C-alpha cells in the first residue's frame, strides 16, 4: 500500500511518565500494566465527578444542593495531573480520539500537563553586535573583569543555570519509570483530525514523522529505542530526536519570536520585533536538517512526502537534495504575509528556496498563495504564473486548499454522556442570557484585547443588553509576555466594575483551556461565536461552532458567527458570516448587536449556507485532495523529468532523415547553435561553423531551415548576412523572415504602434529601477524591452531590483496584455500573445498549404532544437504534431541538461548539435543527384 509520510514538528502522540503506585504490589512497573491501572483510576475519578455534578457547573454562587467541590471547580480550577488529559481530548485513555483543532498549552519544555523531563537547553549564545567589534585583547580583558566581578559579588548562579541543574536532578528519575503513550498536547489538532479522517478511507496509509513534544536529552538511548519501537509499531509514528538546545532555539526562539509574528503581520518595523537575524537561525536549520535526514532514511520508492507548517520550511529543499525524484508536498497552515513583510526576514532567500524544494506548495487561501508567488518573483527574481513558480529546470506548482474539520468524528463525541451533562448544566446556568463564546490564544495576533474593548463598547453603547449578555472568553496561554495579560485584565476589571451586578457577570474570562466535552457543550448552548483575530491562517473554531449549532442537543440553534475578515475561515465561509475588521471597535460592537437581534429566519438561512461549506470542505476531503493533487502534478513533472529524457540518438535521427521526403528544421540560435553571449556583451564566438553547417543543410532542396532568436530582426539578419535564404524568427516570434524569400522581407506579428503604447509606460517604470542598479541598461527591441543587469557589479542588489521591477510591471500593467519575465541576467517585457511557438505554427501552416496547392507531399520530418525555457512551448507544439501524426518523424532536442519537454537531450552542447547537423548534411550530399548544389527552390 502506498504510504504518505506526514511530517509535522510534533507527532500526535507524546509520552507520559508515571510514578509507580505506592501500595499496589500487584502491578508490575511495565507500561502496559501501568496503563491499565491508570485507566481504572481515571474512570474512578470521572465517576466521582459525575456523581457530584448536579449543581451549577461554571464558577458562580454555590446552590444549596451543590457539593463542596463542584464539577465546575474541577472544570476551571483543577491542577493538571496525570488524569488531566481529559481536559484536552475527547476520550481520555484513547490516544487516537478527536482532539482540539487549535489546542495550545504553555511553552515547549515547560508543560505541566504530563510528567515529562524538562529542557536542558541553556540560553542562546550571545548575539551582541558589540561582540563583533572586539579585538582579541579586549576579549581577554573583558573575561578577566567578569571573573573579578563574580568573585567580588560572589553572585549566585544565573537563573537559567539554576533551572538547568534543577532540571538535571529532576530528570534523573525518568529512567526505569513506567510510561504510556498519550495524545500530544503540542500538536496541530486540525491536521491530526484531518489525516485520521482520510486514513479511514481505504488505501491511504499514513506514517507520522515528528518529535514527541518534550525535551529528550535526559532519556537514555535504550529508552529512546523502546519509545521508537512502540510508536512505530502501534502508532505508525517515527520519532525525530533533536537535542533540547536545538529544539529550544528552533521552536521557542526562531519559530515563536521571529517566524510566527512576521507571518502574522506583527510588523517588523516595531522596535520590539526580532525580524533581525539572531542566533536561533542555526537551530532552525539544525532541526530542519534532522527532519530531512529522518525522512530520507525512512522513505521508500512509491511513498509520498507531505511536510507541514512554518516550523519546517527548509525541509523540502533539504530532502530534495538527497531524493531528487521523490514526490514532495508542502502545506503551510499559518498565514503567508505580503512580500513587503516577508522581505524583512534576514534569511528570506533560504526560506523560500527551502519551500521550493517541493513539487507542490499549498496554502489555506488564495491570498497567501498570491503573496508567496509575488514574494518569489520579487525576492528570488523567479518567473511566476498563476499556477506556480518556474525554476531554471522545473516548475513548482502552487495551490490553495483550505483545511476543514471532521464532522462525523465530532458528532460522535457530542453523543458522549459527559457532553450532554455539560449542555444541561450550562443551559441551566445561563438560562435567559445571551451567550457569546470565544476560545483563542492569548497572544498579540488573536485579537482578544480588541474583542474585549469592542465588547466593553457594546455594553456601554447598548445598556439594554448589558444585563442579559455574557461573553465567555476562553483564553489559551502562550509564551508571550505578561504585558498583554495585564492590559486584558485591566479591561476585564473595568467591565466587571461597571457592568457586573450581584446576580450577573457579563464577562467570564477563563485564562486556561477547558475540557473537550465542555468545549463542545459551550459551542452547543451559545448564541453567538466571536473571533477577532488580527491574522489567522485558518481557525477552525467557527467550523466546530457551526456544526454544534444544529439544534440537536438544545433548542438553541443557528447562532451567527462574527468573524474577523483576516482569518482564512472568513474567506472559506464567505458571505454568511458577520464579517468584522478587528481594528474597528465600533463595527465590532455593532456586529454583536446585529447578531443578538438577528431574526430566526435570517439565522437559519445563514447557518444553512455555512453548514454546507463545513460539510463539503472537510478535513478528510482536504487531506485526500492534497494527496491527489500531488500525484497528478508529480506524474506531469515526471513525464519530462531529465532522468527520463534520453540522449538524442544520432543513428535514429540519421535513419529517419534519410527516409523522409520533406524536412523542417527550427533551431534556436543563442545557447543552442552558439554559446550565450558573454557578460561583457562581446559577440559570440565565431559563428563560422554555424554558418557552414546551416548552409550545408540548406543545400538540400528537401530541407527548410529556420533559426530563431530573441534578438531584433536587423541584429539576427546581420549575423546571418552570408545566408540570405535562411529562414529567421526574431524577437521570440514577433517577426518572421521566410525561408528562401528573395524579397528579404520581415513579417510582423505585432502591431508596433500598439507596442509603443505599453512600451512608453514600461520604460518609465524600468527607468526608475535602472537608475538604482549600477551597470544595468535598457535594451530596446521593436516589440519588447529588456532590463539587463549582466554587467552590474553587485548582482545580488541587481537581482532584487529586477524582481521588484517585474513585480511592479506584472501588477500595474495587467490590462495591457504584457508580462515581465525574469530571464538570464535580465527581465524581458513582452506581449503575452507572442511566442516562438506561434511563429512556428504560422510557418508550418504556410508550408503545408503551399505543398497542398502544388500537389506536393507535405513535410514528414521536423527537428526543433533549443536550450531554455522560451523553447519549451515550441517543443510541446512539435511533439503534439508528432502525436497527432501530422508529421511522421519529430525530433525535439534540448541542448544541455535541464528538465525539458523535449524528447531528447544533447548534453554535449552546441558543438554536439553542429556535429549532428553536419552528419545529416553529409547524408544529403551522399544521396544527392549530380545537380544537387545548384538547386534553389524548396517546397
Ligand atoms: O503554536 P505552534 O506550534 O507554533 O503551531 C501553530 C498553530 O498551528 C495550528 O494552527 C494552524 O493550523 C490550523 C489548522 O490548519 C489553523 O486552523 C490555524 O489557523 C493555524 O494557525 C494549531 O492548531 C495551533 O494550535 C498552533 O498554535
Tab-separated table of N, CA and C in Angstrom, residues 157-205:
chain	number	residue	atom	x	y	z
A	157	UNK	N	24.436	31.455	41.126
A	157	UNK	CA	24.354	31.061	39.717
A	157	UNK	C	23.145	31.695	39.031
A	158	UNK	N	23.275	31.904	37.692
A	158	UNK	CA	22.188	32.569	36.956
A	158	UNK	C	20.929	31.705	37.000
A	159	UNK	N	19.799	32.379	36.658
A	159	UNK	CA	18.516	31.679	36.729
A	159	UNK	C	18.496	30.469	35.799
A	160	UNK	N	19.048	30.714	34.580
A	160	UNK	CA	18.957	29.594	33.635
A	160	UNK	C	19.835	28.429	34.077
A	161	UNK	N	21.039	28.745	34.657
A	161	UNK	CA	21.857	27.599	35.064
A	161	UNK	C	21.233	26.914	36.266
A	162	UNK	N	20.541	27.725	37.131
A	162	UNK	CA	19.833	27.098	38.259
A	162	UNK	C	18.765	26.147	37.738
A	163	UNK	N	18.017	26.664	36.751
A	163	UNK	CA	16.940	25.839	36.183
A	163	UNK	C	17.495	24.568	35.583
A	164	UNK	N	18.641	24.769	34.902
A	164	UNK	CA	19.219	23.626	34.218
A	164	UNK	C	19.640	22.547	35.214
A	165	UNK	N	20.335	22.981	36.280
A	165	UNK	CA	20.798	21.940	37.198
A	165	UNK	C	19.619	21.321	37.936
A	166	UNK	N	18.583	22.170	38.189
A	166	UNK	CA	17.398	21.596	38.826
A	166	UNK	C	16.763	20.567	37.880
A	167	UNK	N	16.716	20.945	36.603
A	167	UNK	CA	16.123	20.028	35.616
A	167	UNK	C	16.891	18.729	35.575
A	168	UNK	N	18.233	18.842	35.680
A	168	UNK	CA	19.017	17.619	35.565
A	168	UNK	C	18.785	16.682	36.748
A	169	UNK	N	18.688	17.266	37.941
A	169	UNK	CA	18.469	16.363	39.073
A	169	UNK	C	17.060	15.786	39.009
A	170	UNK	N	16.110	16.610	38.538
A	170	UNK	CA	14.730	16.168	38.405
A	170	UNK	C	14.637	15.032	37.386
A	171	UNK	N	15.453	15.154	36.289
A	171	UNK	CA	15.368	14.184	35.200
A	171	UNK	C	15.942	12.823	35.543
A	172	UNK	N	16.819	12.815	36.533
A	172	UNK	CA	17.447	11.530	36.849
A	172	UNK	C	16.402	10.458	37.126
A	173	UNK	N	15.246	10.914	37.582
A	173	UNK	CA	14.217	9.973	37.967
A	173	UNK	C	13.445	9.347	36.818
A	174	UNK	N	13.695	9.735	35.562
A	174	UNK	CA	12.861	9.197	34.470
A	174	UNK	C	13.260	7.793	34.043
A	175	UNK	N	14.515	7.460	34.277
A	175	UNK	CA	14.987	6.147	33.877
A	175	UNK	C	14.245	5.078	34.678
A	176	UNK	N	13.670	4.095	33.998
A	176	UNK	CA	13.019	2.989	34.700
A	176	UNK	C	11.593	3.287	35.129
A	177	UNK	N	11.134	4.523	34.894
A	177	UNK	CA	9.739	4.822	35.270
A	177	UNK	C	8.794	4.205	34.248
A	178	UNK	N	7.622	3.773	34.676
A	178	UNK	CA	6.642	3.313	33.677
A	178	UNK	C	6.195	4.497	32.815
A	179	UNK	N	5.850	4.220	31.596
A	179	UNK	CA	5.389	5.307	30.729
A	179	UNK	C	4.268	4.829	29.818
A	180	UNK	N	3.456	5.772	29.373
A	180	UNK	CA	2.351	5.444	28.461
A	180	UNK	C	2.349	6.418	27.288
A	181	UNK	N	1.748	5.978	26.204
A	181	UNK	CA	1.600	6.861	25.030
A	181	UNK	C	0.301	7.636	25.195
A	182	UNK	N	0.365	8.951	25.022
A	182	UNK	CA	-0.818	9.799	25.216
A	182	UNK	C	-0.994	10.700	24.001
A	183	UNK	N	-2.204	11.235	23.822
A	183	UNK	CA	-2.360	12.229	22.752
A	183	UNK	C	-1.497	13.436	23.104
A	184	UNK	N	-0.766	13.958	22.115
A	184	UNK	CA	0.144	15.063	22.433
A	184	UNK	C	-0.621	16.338	22.738
A	185	UNK	N	-0.041	17.138	23.602
A	185	UNK	CA	-0.638	18.441	23.895
A	185	UNK	C	-0.185	19.412	22.820
A	186	UNK	N	1.111	19.385	22.550
A	186	UNK	CA	1.644	20.242	21.493
A	186	UNK	C	1.470	19.501	20.180
A	187	UNK	N	0.512	19.875	19.420
A	187	UNK	CA	0.330	19.276	18.102
A	187	UNK	C	-0.658	20.133	17.335
A	188	UNK	N	-0.698	19.945	16.039
A	188	UNK	CA	-1.689	20.645	15.233
A	188	UNK	C	-2.919	19.734	15.147
A	189	UNK	N	-3.893	20.003	16.012
A	189	UNK	CA	-5.064	19.139	16.116
A	189	UNK	C	-5.860	19.083	14.824
A	190	UNK	N	-5.948	20.226	14.140
A	190	UNK	CA	-6.689	20.270	12.866
A	190	UNK	C	-6.083	19.292	11.885
A	191	UNK	N	-4.761	19.267	11.840
A	191	UNK	CA	-4.055	18.371	10.925
A	191	UNK	C	-4.282	16.911	11.318
A	192	UNK	N	-4.130	16.625	12.614
A	192	UNK	CA	-4.293	15.238	13.076
A	192	UNK	C	-5.687	14.721	12.729
A	193	UNK	N	-6.697	15.520	13.044
A	193	UNK	CA	-8.069	15.075	12.781
A	193	UNK	C	-8.289	14.835	11.282
A	194	UNK	N	-7.742	15.740	10.475
A	194	UNK	CA	-7.956	15.623	9.024
A	194	UNK	C	-7.289	14.375	8.469
A	195	UNK	N	-6.064	14.137	8.883
A	195	UNK	CA	-5.333	12.975	8.349
A	195	UNK	C	-6.005	11.683	8.827
A	196	UNK	N	-6.434	11.692	10.086
A	196	UNK	CA	-7.091	10.478	10.599
A	196	UNK	C	-8.363	10.199	9.829
A	197	UNK	N	-9.104	11.246	9.556
A	197	UNK	CA	-10.351	11.059	8.837
A	197	UNK	C	-10.074	10.489	7.447
A	198	UNK	N	-9.032	10.998	6.781
A	198	UNK	CA	-8.710	10.489	5.440
A	198	UNK	C	-8.142	9.080	5.517
A	199	UNK	N	-7.407	8.785	6.589
A	199	UNK	CA	-6.801	7.452	6.691
A	199	UNK	C	-7.852	6.387	6.893
A	200	UNK	N	-9.021	6.806	7.349
A	200	UNK	CA	-10.087	5.827	7.498
A	200	UNK	C	-10.573	5.346	6.138
A	201	UNK	N	-10.325	6.187	5.111
A	201	UNK	CA	-10.695	5.768	3.759
A	201	UNK	C	-9.721	4.653	3.345
A	202	UNK	N	-10.210	3.790	2.512
A	202	UNK	CA	-9.372	2.655	2.118
A	202	UNK	C	-8.170	3.088	1.293
A	203	UNK	N	-7.086	2.383	1.441
A	203	UNK	CA	-5.946	2.559	0.547
A	203	UNK	C	-5.015	3.707	0.889
A	204	UNK	N	-5.297	4.453	1.936
A	204	UNK	CA	-4.385	5.543	2.283
A	204	UNK	C	-3.644	5.179	3.563
A	205	UNK	N	-2.387	4.856	3.448
A	205	UNK	CA	-1.579	4.535	4.632
A	205	UNK	C	-0.852	5.782	5.085
